[in-house]
Amino acid sequence: MNRRHALPHTGSRIGVNLAAMIDVVFLLLIYFMVATDFRPGEEVFRLDLPQRQQEAHAELFDLAEEPLVDRMLVRSGGGGYELQLDGNWPFMKDAESLGDWLKENRMEGPLSTSNGLFTSRHPIIVVAASGCSWRNVVGVFNAVVGAGYDAVSLELLP
Amino acid sequence: MSIIHQRGPARAQASLTPMIDVVFLLVVFFVAVSQIVDQDRLVMDLPSPSPSAAHQPGEGPRAVVNVMPGPDGTSLGYQVDGLLFMPDESGQLDLIEHLRSRMSRTPELFVNIRADQSTAWGWVAPVMEAARFAASTAATPLPAARVRLTVDGDR
């Protein structure tokens, strides 16, 4: 017997039950809200690393400025570091004092004086010992860049 | 002339459609965000200098090199594009080859270096050397490797 024809027509409406779907969707929403880790946005320092051959084949009569070399040495027995500027420059006790000194001796800028020593394009090389922590290296790099210098480079102390 | 409709008592009914729309949008948002975050950023404690002189990275092609932190300031290797390179001589050669192939295809490529703040500089420097060497030996040799140091923004 064909039951389809036997069912009386009652006029009832067929509806999709949304409750189950809403439950699942809310579970997904809660899962992703909990699992998503909103971290502060990352920022970057730009650093151009020129080829070494170019440095080696520099023209004899190029009037390139002598780079200011800032050596970072690991302090024995501790996690700190020592800063040494090559040449007859004052002692720097930390990255902050280095940044202040570089800012005061820049030729342009709000804190510069008329007898500033360096332009903002003056090459500065931070030469760090291999044992220096990345935090300290980035701290010194940040101080130099924050003082308004563009041509900053990083090197590994041989 | 006024017409009176007699339909019985009015039934208040909440329309679920806008709510479902919004909830689905939120689900799609969180799915997309979680995928973006996990794509090339390993979870690590980046340096966060304060006040920071760093800036927003902006758009552009990039290769993110994650210096995977190891015990006592060492590194377990370098992760780029889902590939792991060991922190030894052969690993560095493979890393150079990988960066070289990417720079040859995309000369304007930025190499973003991410390293844990406790990692020693001696484990990060080889990545810079690799980027420098890859740039100088790319299909069209580049005058300089375009490197960016990644830090956490000011909190």
PDB file of C-alpha atoms in Angstrom, chain B residues 6 15 24 34 39 41 47 97 104 143 154:
ATOM      1  CA  GLN B   6      -9.720  40.525  13.575  1.00  0.00           C
ATOM      2  CA  SER B  15      13.889  37.263  14.070  1.00  0.00           C
ATOM      3  CA  PHE B  24      28.727  33.692  11.199  1.00  0.00           C
ATOM      4  CA  SER B  34      43.938  32.642  13.732  1.00  0.00           C
ATOM      5  CA  GLN B  39      51.207  31.332   9.303  1.00  0.00           C
ATOM      6  CA  ARG B  41      55.068  33.804  13.304  1.00  0.00           C
ATOM      7  CA  PRO B  47      62.603  42.379  22.269  1.00  0.00           C
ATOM      8  CA  GLU B  97      70.087  28.746  -1.135  1.00  0.00           C
ATOM      9  CA  SER B 104      65.952  35.798  -7.491  1.00  0.00           C
ATOM     10  CA  PRO B 143      73.399  45.904  -4.072  1.00  0.00           C
ATOM     11  CA  ASP B 154      55.218  49.625  22.456  1.00  0.00           C
TER      12      ASP B 154
END
